Amino acid sequence: MAGIPLFQHRLFSSGIDTKRNTSFSTLNSDDILYFKDILDHKNVVQDEDRLVAANVDWMRKYKGSSQLLLLPKNSEDVAKILKYCNSRCLAVVPQGGNTGLVGGSVPVYDEVIINLSAMDKIVSLDKVNGILICEAGCILENLNSYVENEGFVMPLDLGAKGSCQIGGNVATNAGGLHFIRYGSLHANILGLEVILADGTTLDMLTTLRKDNTGYDLKHLFIGSEGTLGIITKVALLTPCKPSSRSIAFLACNDYICCQKLLAEAKQSLGEAISAFEFMDYHSVEMVLAYTEGVRNPLPASPYNFYVLIETTTSDELYDRTKLEAFLLHAMEMGLVSDGVIAQDLNQASSFWRIREGIPEGLLKAGAVYKYDLSLPIQVLYAIVEEMRARLGNTAKVVGYGHLGDGNLHLNISTTHYDDKILSEIEPFVYEWTAKVRGSISAEHGLGLMKADKIHYSKSAETVQVMTSIKKLFDPKGIMNPYKLLPHRLFQD
Amino acid sequence: MAGIPLFQHRLFSSGIDTKRNTSFSTLNSDDILYFKDILDHKNVVQDEDRLVAANVDWMRKYKGSSQLLLLPKNSEDVAKILKYCNSRCLAVVPQGGNTGLVGGSVPVYDEVIINLSAMDKIVSLDKVNGILICEAGCILENLNSYVENEGFVMPLDLGAKGSCQIGGNVATNAGGLHFIRYGSLHANILGLEVILADGTTLDMLTTLRKDNTGYDLKHLFIGSEGTLGIITKVALLTPCKPSSRSIAFLACNDYICCQKLLAEAKQSLGEAISAFEFMDYHSVEMVLAYTEGVRNPLPASPYNFYVLIETTTSDELYDRTKLEAFLLHAMEMGLVSDGVIAQDLNQASSFWRIREGIPEGLLKAGAVYKYDLSLPIQVLYAIVEEMRARLGNTAKVVGYGHLGDGNLHLNISTTHYDDKILSEIEPFVYEWTAKVRGSISAEHGLGLMKADKIHYSKSAETVQVMTSIKKLFDPKGIMNPYKLLPHRLFQD
């Protein structure tokens, strides 16, 4: 991250009209003494440099001013910390790998940072059923390596896998690259252990595939962004590791072809598809320009769109034959202009590197306004074109994402943040999305960035119920304040 | 159902210690006038015969004494009914196809029955993405026929499909026969419209695959058994209809072989498996004895266990070849003693008829005590054997179910209900299940039968949170009272 400028703190000019909640206490020396009493001293961090890192998000767009970072070692530590903070009315922000994109995992003001990194133990893996139990601080990539050794695979995969933690994945309901195959975390999480604001432990850590005994409360915490409690343990289903994986990198001339290709792929490849990603020309250009060692597998001529299709099955010959036949068919139909199937693991990785390198390329290029939209597939690319027309030469507008799930990542790249450009983008992008009944956050969550934008995707009645639930679980509002719901709903 | 005796009303002798909640009003003639004012007269049912049918559950084990059956025609009707009932403090029971097995869909006392049968319209089917929107009263089998015509399939299938309604399926989080392939309704429901107790409409009827804007409230209603609101519309994902389906009916000598067969099948058949059902000898015997036109496809000798494996893929040759190779392999390993692959659709149906005929066979045989347990697979059949030893000659104990999901249907068949037998079964069966951290209701729900047994599967803290949520959504407690949660939690 060194060398990337820290953009000016954008909270207020991003249209977020929040002020520090005056009902929260301010940290004092007795608090520090208490935390040093219950935790190892080295896990009570007041060091300036470490606090700076923990106060700033991955995009370096949001910056808090917390004076304390706590590193609990187990669920009991988390329970003690929360019980104390709740009694003292000290606000907290739960933090995992801090790879979120909506300012959800850093403090807004002086909230105590509770980072889960030290809780990274694997509790068990049931090798018959592929059920993993682990602590929330486990890094996704480490978990995947662990279960792969035993013949399983994590049901989610995302670009940030080397840093993001499973607790954060669950708290933000991370989607990622294999959503089309394995579905959302609501489909794969079997159980959770959660510590509530007052320190109560909610043991929902079941490993059963089916359990219809009362309301399935764990779903409330999946995607709650740390506002209802802290997830401390996770039980999840890991599917059998497919013995075969085939990857094609294809070029399409226009968006209509991408859409038709998806419909054909769903019909022909069926249960074998594990990813269907698309990138427009401008996204790929961004990666090629800013990421070392990446080259375009289809260098013959620039194409308007690129599509990456991955199939995984339990039979290599089947997998490969099926994908080849599909590709031939798609070319005959004129849907695909050019294409290549990876010949080995290295080539497969290099295809994925292009898709996964886009966010990093954008970050290196300068300032970036990121929007993560769910849209009806028929109009999914229209917003990119409209935005491009709207912004003209002032910005580079790129569109890519999980086409198979109707999820567009709309990114607007400029040399520096500028309120004038922002005012051209917002609220236009939200209004456009609401008009087609899309979601203004497909997978990134609302965090601080979009907390007061929730009404673009949710009805007033629904927001009202969410607010009541927040108040039920966290009457003092100490859990990750100012995030997910409009802060004004909690002001008297 | 004619000819099957109506068993004596078991509420009190089943250990349910509830009394009518005196805070509820009693229906009067003004109420009837009001309902006749807002609904068509024919949809305000006071006819004795129709009330008798609606007051009794499918197993004829629970019988209420409601004097009124309402048949709303649309969501607005439901909202008006609930708003009125809430203001009058009239308790209600939402009812779908009334195929539940835990007394959840019939009144306990004089609750007004709100039956959704008249709300059976299909709203839309998005043929690109396979997303169906329909009213809650649609019958599952009708929906399946409808989407199959368009190249899709419903993600759930269960024995009661000819009568059960999708709203009831969602409200009870029905699992069924294809759970192993498509996962739970939490994985497949994209959106819901729900009417709350006070008549508020909660519009969560999104059709997006991904939407991380706030708490995902729909999950609270999936499996809430009508205690938080009435589901009026459903949006769900329908997977592509597999072009090929292969079914094998196999015999195993012991339970260890069934377990090993499952592990092998998961590894070898992978993504192709769409069902893995097992039945013990006694279950199959019950079907053969009581269901017409059913015969054992493996008549050579009786085997201790039978397993039905279904694979569905988008490639017939692959499907068939894979299943045949697997079967051969399993025989060589000595896991399977005998087996047959269905040669045509008729034979496939006849295999399924055995599995699906078990509940009906049991019902015809006399009284039946039904338990629907999630258990660690290693000990899943041990409870059947222990129960058999415990009851001796007084009852026939049968075990079958969704082995692939760790879900056992333990059924105890006797000539008539008997408190002495019941006291041998309960609480033993619940204590045994709790000891191995299983679930006392894998898919049937808690209903009236197991409302006060929830603590066997859920912690005190979790039940406390559920109670708070119930009170938040339904402060007067009018929604399906006495069900899901212990009634004493709502008594002052």
PDB file of C-alpha atoms in Angstrom, chain B residues 4 58-59 101 158-160 177 279 283 286-287 290-291 352-366 368 370 398 400 409 411 444:
ATOM      1  CA  ILE B   4     -59.525 -43.370   8.575  1.00  0.00           C
ATOM      2  CA  TRP B  58     -53.637 -34.224   7.780  1.00  0.00           C
ATOM      3  CA  MET B  59     -52.694 -36.841  10.348  1.00  0.00           C
ATOM      4  CA  LEU B 101     -47.077 -32.879  10.494  1.00  0.00           C
ATOM      5  CA  LEU B 158     -41.855 -33.469  -1.456  1.00  0.00           C
ATOM      6  CA  GLY B 159     -44.410 -36.204  -1.036  1.00  0.00           C
ATOM      7  CA  ALA B 160     -47.210 -33.728  -0.314  1.00  0.00           C
ATOM      8  CA  LEU B 177     -36.235 -34.865  -1.652  1.00  0.00           C
ATOM      9  CA  MET B 279     -35.290 -46.807   3.863  1.00  0.00           C
ATOM     10  CA  SER B 283     -40.361 -48.973   5.970  1.00  0.00           C
ATOM     11  CA  MET B 286     -45.047 -50.936   5.305  1.00  0.00           C
ATOM     12  CA  VAL B 287     -45.437 -49.538   1.780  1.00  0.00           C
ATOM     13  CA  TYR B 290     -50.582 -50.825   2.522  1.00  0.00           C
ATOM     14  CA  THR B 291     -50.116 -49.208  -0.892  1.00  0.00           C
ATOM     15  CA  TRP B 352     -39.926 -43.086  -6.197  1.00  0.00           C
ATOM     16  CA  ARG B 353     -43.393 -44.351  -5.321  1.00  0.00           C
ATOM     17  CA  ILE B 354     -41.876 -46.698  -2.758  1.00  0.00           C
ATOM     18  CA  ARG B 355     -40.013 -43.917  -1.014  1.00  0.00           C
ATOM     19  CA  GLU B 356     -42.863 -41.438  -1.227  1.00  0.00           C
ATOM     20  CA  GLY B 357     -45.473 -44.005  -0.209  1.00  0.00           C
ATOM     21  CA  ILE B 358     -44.051 -44.639   3.244  1.00  0.00           C
ATOM     22  CA  PRO B 359     -45.949 -41.878   5.136  1.00  0.00           C
ATOM     23  CA  GLU B 360     -49.248 -42.920   3.566  1.00  0.00           C
ATOM     24  CA  GLY B 361     -48.571 -46.578   4.327  1.00  0.00           C
ATOM     25  CA  LEU B 362     -47.890 -45.678   7.946  1.00  0.00           C
ATOM     26  CA  LEU B 363     -51.060 -43.630   8.169  1.00  0.00           C
ATOM     27  CA  LYS B 364     -53.130 -46.538   6.855  1.00  0.00           C
ATOM     28  CA  ALA B 365     -51.524 -48.939   9.307  1.00  0.00           C
ATOM     29  CA  GLY B 366     -52.963 -47.153  12.341  1.00  0.00           C
ATOM     30  CA  VAL B 368     -48.211 -43.184  14.081  1.00  0.00           C
ATOM     31  CA  LYS B 370     -43.608 -39.239  13.841  1.00  0.00           C
ATOM     32  CA  VAL B 398     -39.340 -47.734  11.101  1.00  0.00           C
ATOM     33  CA  TYR B 400     -36.116 -43.800   6.571  1.00  0.00           C
ATOM     34  CA  HIS B 409     -37.671 -39.875   9.761  1.00  0.00           C
ATOM     35  CA  ASN B 411     -41.799 -43.396  12.792  1.00  0.00           C
ATOM     36  CA  HIS B 444     -41.246 -30.496   9.885  1.00  0.00           C
TER      37      HIS B 444
END
